Coordinates of C-alpha atoms and ligand atoms in Angstrom, one line a residue:
M20 CA 37.4 31.1 -20.7
T21 CA 35.5 33.5 -22.8
T22 CA 31.7 32.6 -23.6
D23 CA 29.6 34.2 -26.5
N24 CA 26.7 33.8 -24.1
P25 CA 28.4 36.4 -21.0
T26 CA 24.7 36.2 -19.4
L27 CA 24.2 32.5 -20.3
D28 CA 23.8 31.3 -16.0
T29 CA 22.5 27.8 -17.2
P30 CA 22.9 25.3 -20.7
T31 CA 20.1 26.3 -22.1
P32 CA 20.8 28.5 -24.9
T33 CA 19.4 31.8 -25.0
S34 CA 18.5 30.9 -28.9
L35 CA 16.1 27.7 -27.8
K36 CA 12.4 28.8 -28.0
A37 CA 9.8 27.7 -26.6
A38 CA 7.9 24.8 -28.4
D39 CA 5.3 26.3 -29.6
A40 CA 6.9 29.0 -30.6
P41 CA 9.2 27.9 -33.4
I42 CA 10.7 30.6 -35.7
E43 CA 8.8 31.4 -38.1
Q44 CA 11.8 32.5 -40.9
E45 CA 13.9 29.5 -43.2
P46 CA 15.7 27.8 -42.7
I47 CA 19.7 27.5 -41.8
V48 CA 20.6 30.8 -43.0
M49 CA 19.2 34.4 -43.8
L50 CA 21.0 36.3 -46.4
G51 CA 20.7 39.5 -45.6
S52 CA 24.6 41.7 -45.0
P53 CA 26.5 42.1 -48.1
M54 CA 29.3 39.4 -49.5
A55 CA 32.6 41.1 -47.4
I56 CA 35.7 39.4 -49.0
V57 CA 39.4 38.5 -46.8
D58 CA 42.6 37.5 -48.2
G59 CA 40.3 35.7 -50.9
V60 CA 37.5 34.4 -48.1
S61 CA 34.5 35.4 -48.3
F62 CA 32.1 36.8 -45.2
S63 CA 29.3 37.7 -44.4
S64 CA 28.3 40.2 -40.9
G65 CA 25.2 39.8 -38.8
D66 CA 23.2 37.7 -41.2
N67 CA 20.5 35.5 -39.1
W68 CA 20.9 32.1 -38.5
I69 CA 18.6 29.1 -38.6
N70 CA 18.6 25.2 -37.1
W71 CA 16.9 23.0 -39.6
A72 CA 14.3 22.3 -37.0
K73 CA 13.9 26.3 -36.3
T74 CA 14.5 26.2 -32.8
L75 CA 17.9 27.3 -32.7
S76 CA 19.0 31.0 -34.5
A77 CA 22.4 32.5 -34.3
Q78 CA 23.8 36.6 -35.5
P79 CA 27.6 35.7 -35.7
E80 CA 29.3 38.1 -36.6
R81 CA 30.9 37.0 -39.6
L82 CA 29.6 33.8 -41.2
F83 CA 32.8 32.2 -43.5
Y84 CA 32.2 30.3 -46.5
P85 CA 35.7 28.7 -46.7
N86 CA 36.7 26.4 -50.8
T87 CA 40.4 25.3 -49.2
L88 CA 42.2 23.8 -47.5
E89 CA 44.3 27.7 -47.0
D90 CA 41.2 28.9 -45.9
L91 CA 40.4 27.3 -43.2
Q92 CA 43.9 28.9 -42.6
V93 CA 42.7 32.5 -43.4
I94 CA 39.4 32.1 -41.1
I95 CA 41.8 31.3 -37.9
R96 CA 44.1 33.4 -38.7
E97 CA 41.2 36.0 -38.6
A98 CA 40.3 34.5 -35.4
T99 CA 43.4 34.3 -33.6
E100 CA 44.2 38.7 -34.4
N101 CA 40.0 39.6 -33.5
K102 CA 40.1 36.9 -30.7
K103 CA 36.6 35.5 -31.5
K104 CA 35.8 31.8 -30.8
V105 CA 34.9 30.1 -33.9
R106 CA 32.4 26.9 -34.5
C107 CA 31.6 25.1 -37.8
V108 CA 27.5 24.6 -39.3
G109 CA 27.0 21.7 -41.4
N110 CA 23.2 22.0 -43.2
G111 CA 22.5 22.0 -39.4
H112 CA 20.2 19.3 -38.5
S113 CA 21.8 19.5 -34.8
W114 CA 19.2 20.4 -32.1
S115 CA 21.9 21.1 -29.4
G116 CA 23.7 24.1 -29.7
T117 CA 27.0 23.8 -31.0
A118 CA 27.0 24.7 -33.5
V119 CA 26.0 27.7 -32.3
T120 CA 28.8 31.1 -31.8
H121 CA 28.3 34.8 -32.3
D122 CA 31.9 34.7 -32.8
Y123 CA 32.8 33.1 -36.2
M124 CA 30.9 31.1 -37.6
V125 CA 31.8 28.2 -40.5
S126 CA 30.0 26.9 -42.9
I127 CA 31.8 23.7 -44.5
N128 CA 30.0 22.9 -47.0
G129 CA 32.3 24.2 -49.8
M130 CA 34.4 21.7 -49.0
N131 CA 33.2 18.9 -50.3
K132 CA 36.0 17.6 -52.7
I133 CA 36.4 13.3 -52.6
E134 CA 39.2 11.6 -52.6
K135 CA 39.3 8.8 -55.4
P136 CA 39.4 5.0 -53.2
I137 CA 41.9 3.2 -52.8
Q138 CA 42.4 -0.1 -52.0
R139 CA 44.7 -1.2 -48.8
E140 CA 47.1 -4.0 -48.6
N141 CA 44.4 -6.8 -47.0
G142 CA 42.0 -5.7 -49.3
E143 CA 40.4 -3.0 -47.6
W144 CA 38.3 -0.1 -49.4
T145 CA 39.0 3.8 -48.2
V146 CA 37.7 6.4 -49.2
T147 CA 39.3 10.4 -49.0
I148 CA 36.6 13.0 -47.8
E149 CA 36.3 17.1 -47.3
M150 CA 33.3 17.8 -45.0
G151 CA 31.2 19.5 -46.6
V152 CA 30.6 16.3 -48.6
E153 CA 26.3 15.1 -48.6
V154 CA 25.8 11.7 -47.5
E155 CA 24.3 11.4 -50.8
E156 CA 26.5 13.1 -52.9
L157 CA 29.0 9.9 -51.2
D158 CA 26.4 7.6 -51.5
D159 CA 26.8 8.2 -56.0
F160 CA 29.9 9.6 -56.2
L161 CA 30.9 5.4 -55.2
R162 CA 27.8 4.0 -56.5
K163 CA 29.3 5.1 -59.8
H164 CA 32.5 3.7 -58.8
D165 CA 34.6 0.7 -60.3
P166 CA 33.9 -1.8 -57.7
P167 CA 31.1 0.0 -57.0
L168 CA 31.1 0.6 -53.0
A169 CA 29.4 1.9 -50.2
L170 CA 28.9 2.9 -46.4
A171 CA 28.0 -0.2 -44.8
S172 CA 25.6 1.4 -41.6
N173 CA 25.3 5.2 -42.2
V174 CA 22.7 8.0 -41.2
M175 CA 19.1 7.9 -41.2
P176 CA 18.7 11.2 -43.9
N177 CA 20.9 11.8 -47.4
D178 CA 20.8 15.0 -46.7
I179 CA 23.7 15.8 -43.6
R180 CA 27.2 16.6 -44.1
Y181 CA 30.3 14.1 -42.9
G182 CA 31.7 17.2 -40.4
G183 CA 28.4 16.8 -38.3
I184 CA 28.3 13.3 -38.3
L185 CA 32.0 13.2 -37.9
T186 CA 31.9 15.4 -35.1
M187 CA 28.9 14.2 -33.0
G188 CA 29.2 10.7 -32.9
C189 CA 26.6 9.4 -35.5
H190 CA 24.8 6.2 -35.9
G191 CA 23.2 4.2 -38.1
A192 CA 20.8 1.0 -37.8
G193 CA 24.5 -0.9 -38.1
L194 CA 24.1 -3.4 -35.3
D195 CA 28.6 -3.9 -36.9
G196 CA 28.0 0.4 -37.7
R197 CA 28.4 1.0 -33.8
T198 CA 28.8 4.7 -34.9
V199 CA 30.3 5.9 -38.0
S200 CA 33.5 7.6 -36.6
D201 CA 33.9 4.1 -35.6
T202 CA 34.6 3.5 -39.2
L203 CA 37.5 5.8 -39.8
T204 CA 41.3 5.4 -40.3
E205 CA 43.0 8.7 -40.8
I206 CA 41.5 12.0 -39.3
T207 CA 43.3 15.6 -40.5
I208 CA 42.1 19.0 -38.7
V209 CA 43.2 22.6 -38.6
N210 CA 43.8 23.9 -35.2
A211 CA 43.9 27.0 -33.2
Y212 CA 47.2 27.9 -34.5
G213 CA 46.3 27.3 -37.7
E214 CA 48.1 24.1 -38.6
L215 CA 47.2 21.2 -40.4
H216 CA 47.4 18.7 -37.7
I217 CA 47.3 14.4 -39.2
Y218 CA 45.4 12.2 -36.9
S219 CA 46.7 8.0 -37.6
E220 CA 45.8 5.0 -35.0
A221 CA 49.0 4.1 -36.3
D222 CA 51.0 7.5 -35.4
D223 CA 48.9 8.8 -31.7
P224 CA 46.2 6.3 -31.2
E225 CA 44.9 8.3 -27.7
A226 CA 44.8 11.2 -30.0
F227 CA 43.1 9.4 -33.0
N228 CA 41.2 8.3 -30.1
I229 CA 39.6 11.9 -29.4
A230 CA 40.5 13.2 -32.9
S231 CA 37.7 10.4 -34.2
I232 CA 34.3 12.1 -32.2
N233 CA 36.3 15.9 -31.0
L234 CA 32.6 17.5 -30.5
G235 CA 34.5 20.5 -32.8
L236 CA 36.6 20.8 -30.8
L237 CA 39.9 19.9 -31.3
G238 CA 39.3 22.4 -34.8
I239 CA 37.9 22.3 -38.1
V240 CA 38.2 19.7 -39.6
Y241 CA 39.4 19.3 -43.0
T242 CA 39.3 15.4 -44.1
A243 CA 38.2 12.3 -43.4
T244 CA 38.7 9.1 -44.5
L245 CA 36.9 6.5 -43.8
K246 CA 36.8 2.2 -44.4
I247 CA 34.6 1.3 -47.6
I248 CA 32.8 -2.0 -49.0
P249 CA 32.5 -3.7 -52.2
M250 CA 28.7 -3.4 -52.8
S251 CA 29.0 -6.4 -53.9
N252 CA 29.7 -8.4 -50.8
Y253 CA 26.0 -8.6 -50.0
R254 CA 22.2 -6.5 -50.5
L255 CA 20.0 -6.2 -48.1
R256 CA 16.6 -7.3 -47.2
A257 CA 14.5 -4.2 -45.9
I258 CA 11.7 -6.6 -43.8
D259 CA 8.9 -3.7 -43.5
S260 CA 6.2 -5.1 -40.4
Y261 CA 3.4 -3.7 -38.3
E262 CA 3.2 -5.5 -35.0
S263 CA 1.4 -6.7 -31.8
L264 CA 2.7 -4.6 -28.8
A265 CA 1.8 -7.2 -26.9
D266 CA 3.3 -10.0 -29.2
Y267 CA 7.0 -8.3 -28.8
F268 CA 7.1 -6.5 -25.0
E269 CA 5.1 -8.8 -23.7
G270 CA 6.0 -12.4 -21.1
P271 CA 8.9 -13.7 -19.6
R272 CA 11.3 -14.2 -23.1
A273 CA 10.6 -10.1 -24.4
G274 CA 13.7 -9.4 -24.6
L275 CA 15.7 -13.0 -25.9
K276 CA 12.7 -13.5 -28.2
L277 CA 14.5 -9.2 -29.6
K278 CA 17.6 -9.8 -28.5
E279 CA 17.9 -13.2 -31.3
M280 CA 16.5 -10.8 -34.3
V281 CA 18.5 -7.6 -32.9
E282 CA 21.5 -10.3 -34.1
R283 CA 20.5 -12.1 -36.7
N284 CA 19.6 -8.6 -38.7
D285 CA 22.6 -6.4 -40.0
S286 CA 20.2 -3.7 -38.8
M287 CA 17.3 -3.3 -36.7
E288 CA 14.8 -0.3 -36.0
I289 CA 11.4 0.5 -34.0
M290 CA 8.7 3.1 -34.6
Y291 CA 5.6 3.8 -31.9
W292 CA 3.6 6.3 -32.1
P293 CA 0.6 6.9 -29.5
H294 CA -2.6 6.6 -31.4
K295 CA -3.9 3.6 -32.9
A296 CA -5.6 6.5 -35.9
F297 CA -4.5 9.8 -36.2
L298 CA -6.5 12.3 -35.4
G299 CA -7.4 9.2 -33.1
T300 CA -7.0 9.2 -29.5
E301 CA -7.2 5.4 -28.2
K302 CA -4.0 4.5 -27.8
N303 CA -2.2 2.7 -30.7
D304 CA -1.1 -1.3 -29.3
R305 CA 1.3 -1.8 -32.5
F306 CA 4.5 -1.2 -33.3
W307 CA 6.4 -0.6 -36.9
L308 CA 9.2 -3.1 -36.6
K309 CA 11.7 -1.6 -39.6
Q310 CA 14.0 -5.5 -40.4
W311 CA 17.4 -5.3 -43.0
R312 CA 19.0 -8.7 -43.9
R313 CA 21.9 -9.0 -45.7
T314 CA 21.6 -11.4 -48.2
L315 CA 22.8 -11.7 -52.5
D316 CA 19.7 -11.6 -53.6
P317 CA 19.2 -9.8 -56.9
A318 CA 18.2 -5.2 -55.6
E319 CA 13.9 -5.2 -57.0
D320 CA 12.9 -3.1 -58.5
L321 CA 13.2 0.1 -55.7
E322 CA 9.1 1.3 -56.4
K323 CA 7.6 -2.5 -56.0
L324 CA 5.9 -1.2 -52.9
K325 CA 4.9 2.5 -54.0
D326 CA 1.2 1.6 -55.2
Q327 CA 0.5 -0.9 -52.6
A328 CA -1.9 2.0 -50.0
P329 CA -1.2 3.2 -47.4
T330 CA -0.7 0.9 -44.0
V331 CA -1.6 3.5 -41.1
D332 CA -3.1 6.8 -41.8
H333 CA -0.8 8.6 -40.0
P334 CA 0.6 11.4 -41.9
G335 CA 3.9 11.5 -40.9
F336 CA 4.6 7.4 -41.8
A337 CA 2.0 6.8 -45.2
T338 CA 5.0 6.6 -47.0
F339 CA 5.3 2.8 -44.2
K340 CA 4.4 -0.2 -46.8
V341 CA 4.4 -4.0 -45.0
G342 CA 6.2 -5.9 -47.5
E343 CA 9.9 -7.5 -48.4
I344 CA 12.5 -5.9 -50.3
V345 CA 15.8 -6.5 -51.3
K346 CA 18.1 -3.5 -52.0
E347 CA 21.8 -1.7 -52.7
I348 CA 23.4 -1.3 -49.5
P349 CA 23.2 2.4 -50.1
D350 CA 19.3 2.0 -50.8
G351 CA 18.7 0.0 -48.1
V352 CA 20.4 2.1 -45.3
H353 CA 18.3 5.3 -45.8
F354 CA 15.0 5.8 -46.5
D355 CA 13.4 8.9 -46.6
V356 CA 11.0 11.2 -43.9
T357 CA 9.2 14.3 -45.3
Q358 CA 11.6 17.3 -43.4
D359 CA 10.5 20.0 -46.0
N360 CA 7.7 21.7 -44.7
D361 CA 7.5 23.4 -41.4
E362 CA 4.8 20.7 -39.8
A363 CA 7.0 18.6 -40.4
K364 CA 10.0 20.0 -37.9
F365 CA 9.8 18.2 -35.4
Y366 CA 12.6 17.9 -32.2
D367 CA 14.7 14.7 -31.1
A368 CA 15.8 13.9 -27.6
S369 CA 18.3 10.9 -27.6
A370 CA 19.9 9.1 -25.6
G371 CA 22.0 4.9 -25.4
F372 CA 22.5 3.5 -22.7
K373 CA 23.9 -1.0 -22.7
L374 CA 21.4 -3.9 -22.8
A375 CA 22.1 -6.2 -20.3
P376 CA 22.2 -9.3 -21.9
D377 CA 18.4 -11.0 -22.1
F378 CA 17.2 -6.8 -22.8
S379 CA 15.1 -7.1 -20.6
N380 CA 16.8 -3.2 -19.7
F381 CA 15.0 -2.3 -22.7
V382 CA 12.2 -3.9 -22.3
E383 CA 10.8 -2.2 -19.2
C384 CA 12.6 1.0 -20.9
F385 CA 10.1 0.9 -23.3
N386 CA 7.1 -0.2 -21.6
D387 CA 7.1 2.8 -19.5
L388 CA 8.2 5.1 -22.4
V389 CA 4.9 3.8 -24.7
E390 CA 3.0 4.5 -21.2
K391 CA 4.5 8.1 -20.8
N392 CA 4.0 8.9 -24.1
Y393 CA 0.5 8.0 -24.1
A394 CA -0.9 10.2 -21.3
F395 CA 1.9 13.8 -22.8
S396 CA 0.2 12.9 -26.4
T397 CA -2.9 12.9 -24.6
S398 CA -3.4 14.5 -22.3
E399 CA -3.5 18.3 -25.3
F400 CA -5.3 16.1 -27.6
P401 CA -5.2 17.3 -29.9
S402 CA -2.2 19.6 -29.9
R403 CA 0.1 17.2 -29.2
I404 CA -0.3 13.7 -31.4
G405 CA 2.6 14.3 -33.3
T406 CA 4.2 12.7 -30.9
C407 CA 6.9 9.1 -31.8
L408 CA 9.2 6.5 -30.4
E409 CA 12.7 5.1 -32.1
V410 CA 14.5 2.5 -31.3
R411 CA 18.2 1.1 -32.7
F412 CA 20.7 -1.2 -32.0
I413 CA 24.0 -0.6 -31.9
K414 CA 27.5 -2.7 -30.8
A415 CA 29.7 0.0 -28.3
S416 CA 32.2 3.1 -30.4
R417 CA 35.3 2.0 -29.6
K418 CA 35.8 6.2 -29.4
M419 CA 36.1 7.4 -25.6
M420 CA 34.1 10.5 -26.3
S421 CA 31.4 7.6 -28.0
F422 CA 28.0 7.5 -25.8
V423 CA 27.6 4.5 -26.5
Y424 CA 31.4 3.7 -25.3
D425 CA 32.0 0.8 -23.6
G426 CA 35.8 0.4 -22.5
E427 CA 34.9 -2.6 -20.8
D428 CA 33.2 -5.2 -23.8
E429 CA 33.5 -4.5 -27.1
E430 CA 30.6 -6.6 -28.0
A431 CA 27.7 -5.7 -26.2
I432 CA 25.3 -4.3 -27.3
Y433 CA 23.1 -0.2 -26.6
C434 CA 19.9 0.7 -27.5
M435 CA 19.0 4.8 -28.4
I436 CA 16.6 5.5 -27.7
N437 CA 14.8 8.6 -29.4
V438 CA 11.7 10.7 -27.8
L439 CA 10.8 13.1 -31.1
G440 CA 8.0 16.0 -31.2
A441 CA 6.6 18.5 -34.0
T442 CA 7.9 21.8 -32.0
Q443 CA 4.6 22.7 -31.8
T444 CA 4.1 20.0 -29.2
P445 CA 3.5 22.4 -26.4
G446 CA 5.7 21.0 -22.4
F447 CA 7.3 18.6 -25.4
V448 CA 11.0 19.8 -23.7
E449 CA 10.6 19.4 -20.1
Y450 CA 8.6 16.3 -21.6
S451 CA 11.4 14.8 -23.5
Q452 CA 14.5 15.7 -21.5
G453 CA 12.4 14.1 -18.4
I454 CA 12.8 10.7 -19.7
L455 CA 16.0 11.2 -20.9
G456 CA 17.2 12.3 -17.3
G457 CA 15.7 9.0 -15.8
W458 CA 17.7 7.3 -17.8
M459 CA 20.3 8.3 -17.3
D460 CA 19.8 7.7 -13.9
K461 CA 18.0 4.3 -14.3
Y462 CA 20.1 3.5 -16.6
N463 CA 22.7 5.1 -17.0
A464 CA 21.9 7.0 -20.9
K465 CA 23.8 9.2 -22.3
P466 CA 22.3 11.2 -24.6
H467 CA 22.9 11.9 -27.9
W468 CA 25.4 15.2 -28.6
A469 CA 23.8 16.7 -31.5
K470 CA 20.5 16.5 -30.1
L471 CA 18.4 17.6 -26.8
W472 CA 20.3 17.0 -24.0
E473 CA 21.6 21.3 -23.2
Q474 CA 18.0 20.8 -20.8
I475 CA 17.6 17.7 -19.2
P476 CA 17.6 18.6 -14.8
G477 CA 21.0 18.5 -13.3
V478 CA 22.8 17.4 -16.9
I479 CA 26.3 18.4 -16.8
P480 CA 27.0 17.7 -13.8
A481 CA 26.5 14.3 -14.5
L482 CA 28.3 13.9 -17.9
R483 CA 30.3 15.4 -16.2
R484 CA 31.4 12.1 -13.7
E485 CA 30.6 9.8 -16.2
Y486 CA 32.6 10.2 -18.4
E487 CA 35.1 12.3 -15.9
D488 CA 37.8 9.9 -17.1
R489 CA 37.2 10.5 -21.1
L490 CA 36.6 14.9 -20.6
A491 CA 40.2 15.1 -19.3
V492 CA 41.3 12.5 -22.1
L493 CA 39.7 15.3 -24.5
N494 CA 41.2 17.9 -22.5
R495 CA 45.0 16.9 -22.7
V496 CA 44.2 16.6 -26.4
R497 CA 42.7 18.9 -26.7
K498 CA 45.1 21.8 -25.3
T499 CA 47.3 20.6 -27.4
Q500 CA 45.4 21.8 -30.8
D501 CA 43.7 25.0 -28.1
P502 CA 45.0 26.6 -25.5
F503 CA 43.1 29.8 -26.1
D504 CA 39.9 27.7 -26.3
M505 CA 38.9 28.4 -29.6
F506 CA 37.2 26.4 -30.3
V507 CA 34.8 26.4 -27.3
N508 CA 31.6 27.7 -27.3
D509 CA 28.0 27.7 -24.4
T510 CA 27.5 23.8 -25.3
W511 CA 31.2 22.1 -24.2
R512 CA 32.2 25.4 -21.7
L513 CA 30.7 23.3 -18.3
L514 CA 31.0 20.8 -19.1
L515 CA 35.1 21.2 -20.0
E516 CA 36.2 23.7 -17.3
Ligands
LIG617 C1 15.9 14.7 -39.7 C2 16.8 14.4 -39.0 C3 17.4 13.3 -39.3 C4 18.9 12.5 -38.6 N1 19.7 11.1 -38.5 C5 20.2 11.2 -37.2 C6 20.7 9.5 -38.1 O1 19.7 9.1 -38.2 N2 21.4 9.0 -36.6 C7 22.2 10.2 -36.2 O2 23.0 10.2 -35.0 N3 21.6 10.9 -36.5 C8 20.7 11.8 -36.8 N4 20.5 13.4 -37.1 C9 21.9 13.8 -36.1 C10 22.8 14.5 -37.5 O3 22.5 14.0 -38.2 C11 23.8 15.7 -36.5 O4 22.9 16.7 -36.1 C12 24.0 15.4 -37.5 O5 25.8 16.3 -36.4 C13 24.1 16.5 -38.3 O6 25.3 17.5 -39.1 P1 25.0 18.5 -40.0 O7 26.0 18.2 -41.7 O8 23.4 18.9 -40.1 O9 25.9 19.7 -38.9 P2 25.9 20.7 -38.4 O10 24.4 20.2 -37.4 O11 25.3 21.6 -39.0 O12 26.5 20.9 -37.7 C14 27.2 19.3 -36.2 C15 28.3 19.7 -35.6 O13 29.7 19.3 -36.5 C16 30.1 20.5 -36.1 N5 30.6 20.6 -37.7 C17 30.8 20.1 -38.4 N6 32.1 20.5 -39.4 C18 32.9 20.5 -39.1 C19 33.9 20.6 -39.0 N7 34.6 20.1 -40.6 N8 35.0 21.2 -38.1 C20 34.6 21.2 -36.6 N9 33.3 20.8 -36.7 C21 32.3 20.6 -37.4 C22 29.0 21.6 -36.1 O14 29.9 22.5 -35.5 C23 28.2 20.9 -35.6 O15 29.0 21.2 -34.0 C24 19.6 13.7 -38.0 C25 18.3 14.8 -37.5 C26 17.7 15.0 -38.7 C27 17.3 16.4 -38.5

C-alpha cells in the first residue's frame, strides 16, 4: 500500500492541530489557484482545504468539482493514470481524517439531484438521491411532495450531505431509526475501474451490507435509495425539561426508569454542561432532557416558545426552552445549534456501547463521566468552560461496519455518548480520547467513525481485534472493487492492512 503521508507511523493525522491552536483560515476550501478542466471536469490545484471545526487541513494536489456520473469516471481515470489516491469530501463536518488526502479530493457538493419518490407495491416509499444532497434540501423536497414525506430519523444538523452521513454510518436520536444507512434499499458506487456497481439486498446481501456503511473504501458513492414515510403517519411532540441529576441517576431503579422513558419515546436526548451558571464554578446538578413522542395532534406554530426567557444562561444553550411543542417530523428531528462563529466550533468524540437490560452500565458510565468532566472543566477554569456531554439511544444497526452493529440481538439498545469541547479548550483531545479508550476497555464501546477517535491510545489494535471478522468481509468486498487501494487514506490504512 502507498500512503498519503509516508512519514506517518501513528494513526494521528499530521494535519490535526493542537486543541488550543485552531486553524486561522476560512473553513472548507480556500480557493487560491486558477481552475483547470480535464475532460469537462473542473479542478483546482494546491488549495487549502479545512474542515468545519477548523481542526484539520490538507492541500490536495487536485480538488475536483464533478457534476455527473461521467465526471466521476473521468476522475477515476485520471487517478489511475497518475497513480493517485482519491477521497471524497462533503461539508467537512467530520473530526476524523477520513476525508483527508494530499492526492485527489473530490467535492461531491455539485452532485445534488433528487429523483421523484416511488411508492412500492407494499406501500413503502423510497427516494433516490445523489450524495451531494444536504439534509435540508431533501427535507424541503419531500415536504413539498404529494403526499408530504420525510425520513423518520436523521442527524441533528440541516447542513450535512448524504455522502458523509451514509458512508460513515451516522445516526439521529430515533430509537427505531438505528442509523440512516439502515434505511437504504440500494446504493450505487463508482469503483476503482470506473465502473458503476449497483448494490442491493436482493443481488448480494453481504456486499450490500458492506456498501451501506462503506467508509468511502469501495469508491465514489453516486446514488442512494432511502426508505421514507408519509408525514401524515405521525407528528412529534418535543418535550424539553431541565431535570435534577439525582432524580434520574441515583438509586437502585435509576437505569430501569431511564429505560422505560427511552422505550416510551420516539427519540430521546440528554445534554449536560458542567457548571450551574456560566462562568460560575459550582457543579451543575441538572441536565437537559429532550424527549420526542409520536402524536396525531396537529403541528403547532414553531415560534410558540420563542418569546420565553432562556432557561439557562449558558450562551451555547440560550435557545433551549423548557416546554412542549408539536412539530412535523423533519422539524422535530433537527434543531439549530449556533455553528457559524469560531467560538462556537467544537470537537466531538463519540462512542456507542450496548446497554445492559437494566441500563445499569449507562448510569454508571454517565455518573463517572459527569465527575470527570467537571474535574476537567474546572481545573483550568475558565479556559475549559466550553465542554458538554450529549447522549442518544438507538437500536442496533444491521450494518456490519456500524459502531452499533449487533450480530446477535437486533433489538438491543445502544447509547451513543458524545464528549464535546470548544476547539480552544486546552487538553481536550487527550482528555476525550482517554475517556473513549476507557469505555472501549470497560464497556466494549466503539467510536463513531466520523468523530474524534484516531488519538485514542492503542485504538488500532483494539479496533482490529473487535472488528476482525467484519474487517475481513469489508476487505473481501473491497478488493473486488479497489484492488489498488485507490480509496485508502491514512485514517483507514492501518485498520485494513
Ligand atoms: C455540528 C455537527 C453536528 C453533527 N451531528 C451529528 C449527528 O447528529 N449524528 C451523527 O451521526 N453525526 C453527526 N455529526 C457528524 C457528521 O454527520 C459526519 O461527520 C458526516 O460524515 C459529515 O458529513 P459531511 O457532508 O460534512 O462529509 P465530510 O465530513 O466532508 O465527509 C465525511 C466522509 O464521507 C466521505 N464521503 C462523502 N461523500 C462521499 C461519496 N460520494 N463517496 C464516498 N465517500 C464519500 C468522505 O470521504 C469522508 O470520508 C455532526 C457533525 C457536526 C459538525
